[in-house]
XYZ file of C-alpha atoms in Angstrom:
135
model
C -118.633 49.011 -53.095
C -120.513 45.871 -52.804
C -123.451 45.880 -50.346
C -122.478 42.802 -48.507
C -119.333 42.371 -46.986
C -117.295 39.399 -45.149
C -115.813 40.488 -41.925
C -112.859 38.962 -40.874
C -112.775 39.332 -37.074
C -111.333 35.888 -36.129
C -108.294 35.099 -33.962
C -106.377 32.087 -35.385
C -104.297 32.733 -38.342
C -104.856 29.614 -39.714
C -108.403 29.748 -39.859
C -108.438 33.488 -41.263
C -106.908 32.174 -44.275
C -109.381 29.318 -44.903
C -112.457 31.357 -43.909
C -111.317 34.367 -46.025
C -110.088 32.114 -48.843
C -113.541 30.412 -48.702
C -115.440 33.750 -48.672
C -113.684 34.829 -51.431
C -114.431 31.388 -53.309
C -118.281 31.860 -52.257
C -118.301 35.520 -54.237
C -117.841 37.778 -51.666
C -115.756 41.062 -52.496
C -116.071 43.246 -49.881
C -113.256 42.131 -47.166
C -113.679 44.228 -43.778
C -110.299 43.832 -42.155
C -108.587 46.437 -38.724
C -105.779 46.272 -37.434
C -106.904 45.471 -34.073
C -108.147 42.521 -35.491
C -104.668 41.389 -35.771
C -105.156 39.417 -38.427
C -104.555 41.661 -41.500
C -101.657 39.315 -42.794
C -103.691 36.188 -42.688
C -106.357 37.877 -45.134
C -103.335 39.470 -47.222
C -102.092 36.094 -47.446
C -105.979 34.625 -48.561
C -106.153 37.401 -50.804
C -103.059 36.540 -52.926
C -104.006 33.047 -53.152
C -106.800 33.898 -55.002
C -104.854 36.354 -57.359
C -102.441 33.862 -57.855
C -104.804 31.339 -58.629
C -106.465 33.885 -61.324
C -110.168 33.419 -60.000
C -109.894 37.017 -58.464
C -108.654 40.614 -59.646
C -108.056 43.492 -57.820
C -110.147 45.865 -59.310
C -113.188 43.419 -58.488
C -112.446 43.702 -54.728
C -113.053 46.179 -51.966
C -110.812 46.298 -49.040
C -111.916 48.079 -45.641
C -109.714 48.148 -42.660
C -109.788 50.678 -39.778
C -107.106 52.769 -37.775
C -106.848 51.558 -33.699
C -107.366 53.303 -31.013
C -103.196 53.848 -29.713
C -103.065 55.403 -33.291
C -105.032 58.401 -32.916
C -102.362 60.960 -33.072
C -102.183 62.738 -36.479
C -98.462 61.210 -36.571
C -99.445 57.863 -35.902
C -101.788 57.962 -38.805
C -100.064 57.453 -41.903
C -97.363 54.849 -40.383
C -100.530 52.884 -38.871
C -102.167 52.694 -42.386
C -98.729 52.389 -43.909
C -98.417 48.905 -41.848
C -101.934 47.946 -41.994
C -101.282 48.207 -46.636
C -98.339 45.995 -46.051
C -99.847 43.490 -43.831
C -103.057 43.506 -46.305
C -100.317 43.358 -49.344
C -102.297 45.560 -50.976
C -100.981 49.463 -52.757
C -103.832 50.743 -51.698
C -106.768 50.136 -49.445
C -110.205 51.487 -50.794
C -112.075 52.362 -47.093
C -109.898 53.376 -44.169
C -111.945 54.211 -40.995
C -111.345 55.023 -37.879
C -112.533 52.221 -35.437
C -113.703 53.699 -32.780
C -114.274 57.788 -32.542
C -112.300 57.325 -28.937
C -108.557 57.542 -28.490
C -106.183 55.107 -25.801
C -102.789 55.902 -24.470
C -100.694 55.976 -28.079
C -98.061 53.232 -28.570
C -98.212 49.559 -29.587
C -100.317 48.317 -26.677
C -103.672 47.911 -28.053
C -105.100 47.490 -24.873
C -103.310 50.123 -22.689
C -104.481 49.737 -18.651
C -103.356 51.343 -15.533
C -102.683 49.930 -12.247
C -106.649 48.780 -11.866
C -107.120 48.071 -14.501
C -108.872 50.724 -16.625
C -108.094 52.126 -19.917
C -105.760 54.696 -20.323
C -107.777 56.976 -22.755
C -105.977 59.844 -24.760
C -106.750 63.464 -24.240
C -104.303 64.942 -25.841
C -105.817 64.767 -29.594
C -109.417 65.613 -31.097
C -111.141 62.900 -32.959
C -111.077 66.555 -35.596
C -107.419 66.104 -35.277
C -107.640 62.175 -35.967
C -110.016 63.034 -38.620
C -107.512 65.373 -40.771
C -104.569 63.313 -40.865
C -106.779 60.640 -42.417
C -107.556 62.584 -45.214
């Protein structure tokens, strides 16, 4: 795992593919993507420019990305990291972490709020529970 890392926490798509294509260029290989970063096509799409291109391999890169909060139930696991390898258009991710060690209302609302406003936090799973459908 390389001990420096580009983090890819930028909102417009467009710019996600230059900056990651130009971190890539500049010899970074550690590429720390989530899903809530909404983003992980953009850097997919980076990424296969470069393999295209022949300046990068697999093997010589290391690809984080984390599981979000609505996806803290055991059986939102897989199909969470499922989408975030296809977005990434990668077979396989090499560190998948959860985000946060706090669970929100499951479902595809990243940002679930009641009435005033406040988060709708999960109580029906463990973080332990979280924890062994990731392995």
């Amino acid at each position: 795992m390389p001990a420096v890392g580009f983090g890819t926490l930028i909102p417009d798509p467009l710019v996600t593919r230059q900056a990651t294509r130009a971190a890539l260029e500049a010899g970074f290989r550690h590429l720390d993507c989530a899903e809530r970063y909404r983003n992980e096509e953009a850097v997919g799409d980076a990424r296969q420019v470069a393999f295209s291109a022949g300046t990068l391999r697999r093997q010589d890169l290391f690809v984080t990305t984390k599981l979000w909060n609505t996806n803290h139930r055991p059986e939102r696991v897989r199909p969470a990291f499922d989408a975030s390898r296809r977005r990434l258009q990668l077979d396989e991710i090499d560190c998948y972490i959860i985000h946060t060690p706090f669970a929100f209302q499951p479902g595809d609302d990243q940002n679930p709020r009641d009435a005033s406003g406040h988060v709708i936090y999960d109580s029906g799973v463990t973080l332990a529970e979280t924890w062994g459908a990731l392995e």
